[in-house]
Coordinates of C-alpha atoms in Angstrom, one line a residue:
X1 CA -3.6 -0.2 4.5
X2 CA -2.7 -3.6 2.9
X3 CA 1.0 -2.7 2.7
X4 CA 1.0 -1.6 6.3
X5 CA -0.9 -4.7 7.4
X6 CA 1.9 -6.8 5.7
X7 CA 4.7 -4.7 7.2
X8 CA 3.3 -5.3 10.7
X9 CA 3.5 -9.1 10.2
X10 CA -0.1 -9.7 9.0
X11 CA -1.4 -8.4 12.4
X12 CA -5.2 -8.9 12.6
X13 CA -5.5 -6.4 15.4
X14 CA -3.8 -3.7 13.3
X15 CA -6.0 -4.3 10.4
X16 CA -9.2 -4.1 12.5
X17 CA -8.0 -0.8 13.9
X18 CA -6.8 0.7 10.7
X19 CA -9.4 -0.5 8.1
X20 CA -12.3 -0.4 10.5
X21 CA -11.2 3.0 11.9
X22 CA -11.6 1.6 15.5
X23 CA -10.2 4.1 18.0
X24 CA -11.0 2.4 21.3
X25 CA -10.4 -0.9 23.1
X26 CA -12.7 -3.0 25.2
X27 CA -12.0 -1.0 28.4
X28 CA -10.9 2.4 27.1
X29 CA -11.7 5.2 24.7
X30 CA -9.1 6.9 22.5
X31 CA -8.8 9.9 24.9
X32 CA -7.6 7.7 27.7
X33 CA -4.3 6.9 26.0
X34 CA -1.2 9.1 25.7
X35 CA 0.3 7.6 22.5
X36 CA -2.2 5.2 21.1
X37 CA -3.9 6.1 17.8
X38 CA -1.3 8.8 17.2
X39 CA 1.5 8.4 14.7
X40 CA 4.6 7.2 16.4
X41 CA 6.9 7.4 13.3
X42 CA 6.6 11.2 12.5
X43 CA 10.3 11.3 11.7
X44 CA 10.1 8.4 9.4
X45 CA 7.0 9.9 7.7
X46 CA 8.9 13.2 7.2
X47 CA 11.9 11.3 5.8
X48 CA 9.6 9.5 3.4
X49 CA 8.0 12.7 2.2
X50 CA 11.4 14.4 1.7
X51 CA 12.6 11.4 -0.3
X52 CA 9.5 11.4 -2.5
X53 CA 10.1 15.1 -3.2
X54 CA 13.6 14.4 -4.2
X55 CA 12.4 11.8 -6.7
X56 CA 9.8 14.2 -7.9
X57 CA 12.4 16.9 -8.5
X58 CA 14.6 14.4 -10.4
X59 CA 11.6 13.2 -12.5
X60 CA 10.3 16.7 -13.3
X61 CA 13.6 17.6 -15.0
X62 CA 13.5 14.6 -17.3
X63 CA 9.9 14.2 -18.3
X64 CA 6.5 15.8 -19.0
X65 CA 5.2 15.8 -15.4
X66 CA 1.5 15.9 -14.6
X67 CA 0.7 16.6 -10.9
X68 CA -2.5 14.8 -10.0
X69 CA -2.5 15.8 -6.3
X70 CA -5.9 16.9 -5.1
X71 CA -6.7 19.5 -2.5
X72 CA -10.1 17.9 -1.7
X73 CA -10.5 16.1 1.6
X74 CA -12.7 13.4 0.0
X75 CA -11.0 10.7 -2.1
X76 CA -11.9 10.9 -5.7
X77 CA -10.4 8.5 -8.4
X78 CA -9.0 10.4 -11.4
X79 CA -8.0 7.6 -13.8
X80 CA -9.4 9.9 -16.5
X81 CA -6.1 11.8 -16.4
X82 CA -4.1 8.6 -17.0
X83 CA -6.5 7.6 -19.9
X84 CA -6.1 11.1 -21.4
X85 CA -2.3 10.9 -21.5
X86 CA -2.4 7.3 -22.9
X87 CA -4.8 8.4 -25.6
X88 CA -2.5 11.3 -26.5
X89 CA 0.5 9.0 -26.7
X90 CA -1.3 6.5 -28.9
X91 CA -2.2 9.3 -31.3
X92 CA 1.2 10.9 -31.5
X93 CA 4.8 9.9 -32.4
X94 CA 6.5 11.5 -29.4
X95 CA 8.9 9.4 -27.4
X96 CA 8.9 11.9 -24.4
X97 CA 8.4 10.3 -21.0
X98 CA 5.2 11.2 -19.4
X99 CA 4.9 10.9 -15.6
X100 CA 1.8 11.2 -13.4
X101 CA 2.4 12.2 -9.8
X102 CA -0.1 11.0 -7.1
X103 CA -2.9 9.8 -9.4
X104 CA -5.8 8.2 -7.6
X105 CA -7.3 4.9 -8.6
X106 CA -10.1 2.6 -7.4
X107 CA -11.4 -0.8 -8.4
X108 CA -12.3 -4.3 -7.3
X109 CA -9.8 -6.9 -6.4
X110 CA -11.2 -10.2 -5.1
X111 CA -13.9 -9.5 -2.6
X112 CA -12.7 -5.9 -1.8
X113 CA -13.0 -2.4 -3.2
X114 CA -9.5 -1.0 -3.2
X115 CA -8.5 2.7 -3.7
X116 CA -5.6 4.9 -3.1
X117 CA -2.9 7.3 -4.6
X118 CA 0.0 5.9 -6.5
X119 CA 3.3 7.8 -6.0
X120 CA 4.3 7.8 -9.7
X121 CA 3.1 6.3 -13.0
X122 CA 5.6 6.4 -15.8
X123 CA 4.4 6.3 -19.4
X124 CA 6.8 5.4 -22.2
X125 CA 5.9 5.2 -25.9
X126 CA 8.4 2.9 -27.7
X127 CA 7.9 1.7 -31.3
X128 CA 4.1 2.3 -31.2
X129 CA 3.6 0.5 -27.9
X130 CA 3.2 2.1 -24.5
X131 CA 4.6 0.8 -21.3
X132 CA 2.9 1.8 -18.1
X133 CA 5.0 1.4 -14.9
X134 CA 3.7 2.1 -11.4
X135 CA 6.5 3.3 -9.1
X136 CA 6.4 3.4 -5.3
X137 CA 9.0 5.7 -3.8
X138 CA 10.3 4.6 -0.4
X139 CA 13.1 6.2 1.7
X140 CA 14.3 2.7 2.8
X141 CA 17.7 1.5 1.6
X142 CA 16.2 -1.5 -0.1
X143 CA 12.7 -2.5 -1.2
X144 CA 10.6 -4.8 0.9
X145 CA 7.8 -7.2 -0.1
X146 CA 5.1 -4.9 1.1
X147 CA 6.5 -2.1 -1.0
X148 CA 6.2 -4.3 -4.0
X149 CA 2.7 -5.4 -3.0
X150 CA 1.6 -1.7 -2.9
X151 CA 3.0 -1.0 -6.4
X152 CA 1.4 -4.2 -7.7
X153 CA -2.0 -3.3 -6.4
X154 CA -2.0 0.0 -8.3
X155 CA -0.8 -1.7 -11.4
X156 CA -3.8 -4.1 -11.2
X157 CA -6.2 -1.1 -10.7
X158 CA -4.6 0.7 -13.7
X159 CA -4.9 -2.4 -15.9
X160 CA -8.6 -2.6 -14.9
X161 CA -9.2 1.0 -15.9
X162 CA -7.5 0.6 -19.3
X163 CA -9.3 -2.7 -19.9
X164 CA -12.8 -1.1 -19.8
X165 CA -11.7 2.0 -21.8
X166 CA -11.7 2.5 -25.6
X167 CA -7.9 2.4 -25.7
X168 CA -6.0 -0.2 -27.7
X169 CA -5.1 -2.4 -24.7
X170 CA -3.2 -4.9 -26.8
X171 CA -0.6 -2.2 -27.4
X172 CA -0.1 -1.4 -23.7
X173 CA 2.2 -3.3 -21.4
X174 CA 2.4 -3.1 -17.6
X175 CA 5.2 -3.1 -15.1
X176 CA 5.9 -2.0 -11.5
X177 CA 8.9 -0.9 -9.5
X178 CA 10.1 0.6 -6.3
X179 CA 12.6 3.4 -6.0
X180 CA 14.5 3.4 -2.8
X181 CA 17.6 5.3 -1.5
X182 CA 19.6 2.4 -2.7
X183 CA 18.2 2.4 -6.2
X184 CA 20.7 3.1 -9.0
X185 CA 19.5 4.3 -12.4
X186 CA 21.5 6.2 -15.0
X187 CA 18.5 7.6 -16.9
X188 CA 14.8 7.5 -17.2
X189 CA 14.4 4.7 -19.7
X190 CA 12.3 1.5 -19.1
X191 CA 15.6 -0.5 -18.9
X192 CA 17.0 1.8 -16.2
X193 CA 14.1 2.5 -13.9
X194 CA 13.7 -0.2 -11.2
X195 CA 11.1 -2.9 -11.8
X196 CA 10.2 -6.3 -10.3
X197 CA 8.0 -9.3 -11.2
X198 CA 4.7 -7.8 -10.3
X199 CA 2.6 -10.7 -11.6
X200 CA 3.5 -13.0 -8.7
X201 CA 2.7 -10.1 -6.3
X202 CA -0.7 -9.7 -7.8
X203 CA -1.4 -13.4 -7.3
X204 CA -0.5 -12.9 -3.6
X205 CA -2.8 -9.9 -3.4
X206 CA -5.7 -11.7 -5.0
X207 CA -5.3 -14.6 -2.6
X208 CA -5.2 -12.2 0.3
X209 CA -8.4 -10.4 -0.9
X210 CA -10.3 -13.4 -2.0
X211 CA -13.7 -14.3 -0.6
X212 CA -12.1 -17.0 1.5
X213 CA -8.9 -15.0 2.1
X214 CA -7.4 -14.0 5.4
X215 CA -8.5 -10.4 5.3
X216 CA -12.2 -11.5 4.9
X217 CA -11.7 -13.8 7.9
X218 CA -10.5 -10.8 9.9
X219 CA -13.2 -8.5 8.6
X220 CA -15.9 -11.0 9.7
X221 CA -14.4 -11.5 13.1
X222 CA -15.4 -9.2 16.0
X223 CA -12.8 -6.8 17.1
X224 CA -12.4 -8.3 20.6
X225 CA -12.1 -11.8 19.1
X226 CA -9.2 -11.3 16.8
X227 CA -6.0 -12.9 18.0
X228 CA -2.7 -11.0 17.8
X229 CA 0.9 -11.2 18.9
X230 CA 3.1 -8.7 20.8
X231 CA 6.6 -8.6 19.5
X232 CA 9.2 -6.3 17.9
X233 CA 7.0 -5.4 15.1
X234 CA 4.7 -3.5 17.5
X235 CA 7.4 -0.9 18.3
X236 CA 6.4 1.3 15.3
X237 CA 2.7 0.7 15.6
X238 CA 0.3 3.5 16.6
X239 CA -1.9 1.1 18.4
X240 CA 0.9 -0.5 20.5
X241 CA 0.0 1.3 23.8
X242 CA -3.7 0.2 23.5
X243 CA -2.8 -3.4 22.8
X244 CA -0.2 -3.7 25.6
X245 CA -2.5 -2.0 28.1
X246 CA -5.4 -4.3 27.3
X247 CA -3.2 -7.4 27.5
X248 CA -1.9 -6.3 31.0
X249 CA -5.4 -5.6 32.2
X250 CA -6.6 -9.0 31.0
X251 CA -3.5 -10.9 32.2
X252 CA -3.2 -12.4 28.7
X253 CA -0.5 -14.9 27.8
X254 CA 0.3 -12.8 24.7
X255 CA 2.5 -10.7 27.1
X256 CA 4.9 -13.7 26.9
X257 CA 5.6 -12.9 23.3
X258 CA 3.9 -16.1 22.1
X259 CA 2.7 -16.5 18.5
X260 CA -1.0 -16.6 17.8
X261 CA -0.9 -20.4 17.3
X262 CA 0.9 -20.9 20.6
X263 CA -1.7 -18.8 22.3
X264 CA -4.4 -20.8 20.8
X265 CA -2.8 -24.1 22.0
X266 CA -2.7 -22.8 25.6
X267 CA -6.3 -21.5 25.3
X268 CA -7.5 -24.9 24.2
X269 CA -5.8 -26.4 27.3
X270 CA -7.5 -23.9 29.6
X271 CA -4.5 -21.6 30.2

C-alpha cells in the first residue's frame, strides 16, 4: 500500500480508500459505480506477473529455490523459513545461492504495523558471512523511487526478524535491489544482481511512518475531510471514477486540476 501511495503522488484520498478499505463515497455506494473500486490496470498487472515468473524461472536454474507462497487466504508471516535457511548457511560451508520466493514478513516501523510478501530474498554465503538481499521484480523499464521503497521496507522487516533471533547478526549484511526489464546482470553474484542505497530509503520510510508523519495525519483525518488533487496520476487509479463523480457533484475547485495547497488558499478566501 505504501508503494502504491507514493506512486500516486502521495494521494491522501487513495490511502484512505486503500488502507481503510473504504468502498464508498459521501453520496454513493460501491455498487453505483461502473469502474470505481475495480482494477483498471489488469493488463499491467498481468504483465507484472509474467515478468515475475520470468525472473523466477531464471533464478530457479541458478540457485536453491524455496517457494514460500501460501494457499491460505489469511496473511501469515513466515520469517521462520528465512531464519531456517540462514541458520543452515551459518552452519555449513556451501557457497550455493539460496533464494526465497514470496516470503511473508511483518513488523513495526515507526507508528505502524507493516506486513506483506517480498518478491525474492537472495542469500549468499561468502567467506563466512551472509548477505541478505531483498529483490523487488518490476516489469517497468527502469526502477522508480516507490519500487525501492518497497524493497527497503522488506529489508527493514527482515533485519528486525534477524535481530531478535539467535543468529549471529554481526555476520549478516543487508542490501536491497530492484530487477526491471532494463536490468542487466551476467550472473547471480552479489556484485551482479542489482542493488541500491537502501539506508536512505529506510530513513524516508521511517519519517513517513513516524508518529508525527504524514500517514498518521491522513489516518487521523476523516475520509471526507482529506484533500486531494485530480491530475494525470489519477488515470491508473481504481478510485478515479468515484473521486471525479464526487467532485462534479460538489462543484469543487479541484476539477480545475489545482494542487492541494492551491485549493486550500481558495478555500481560506471563501472560494
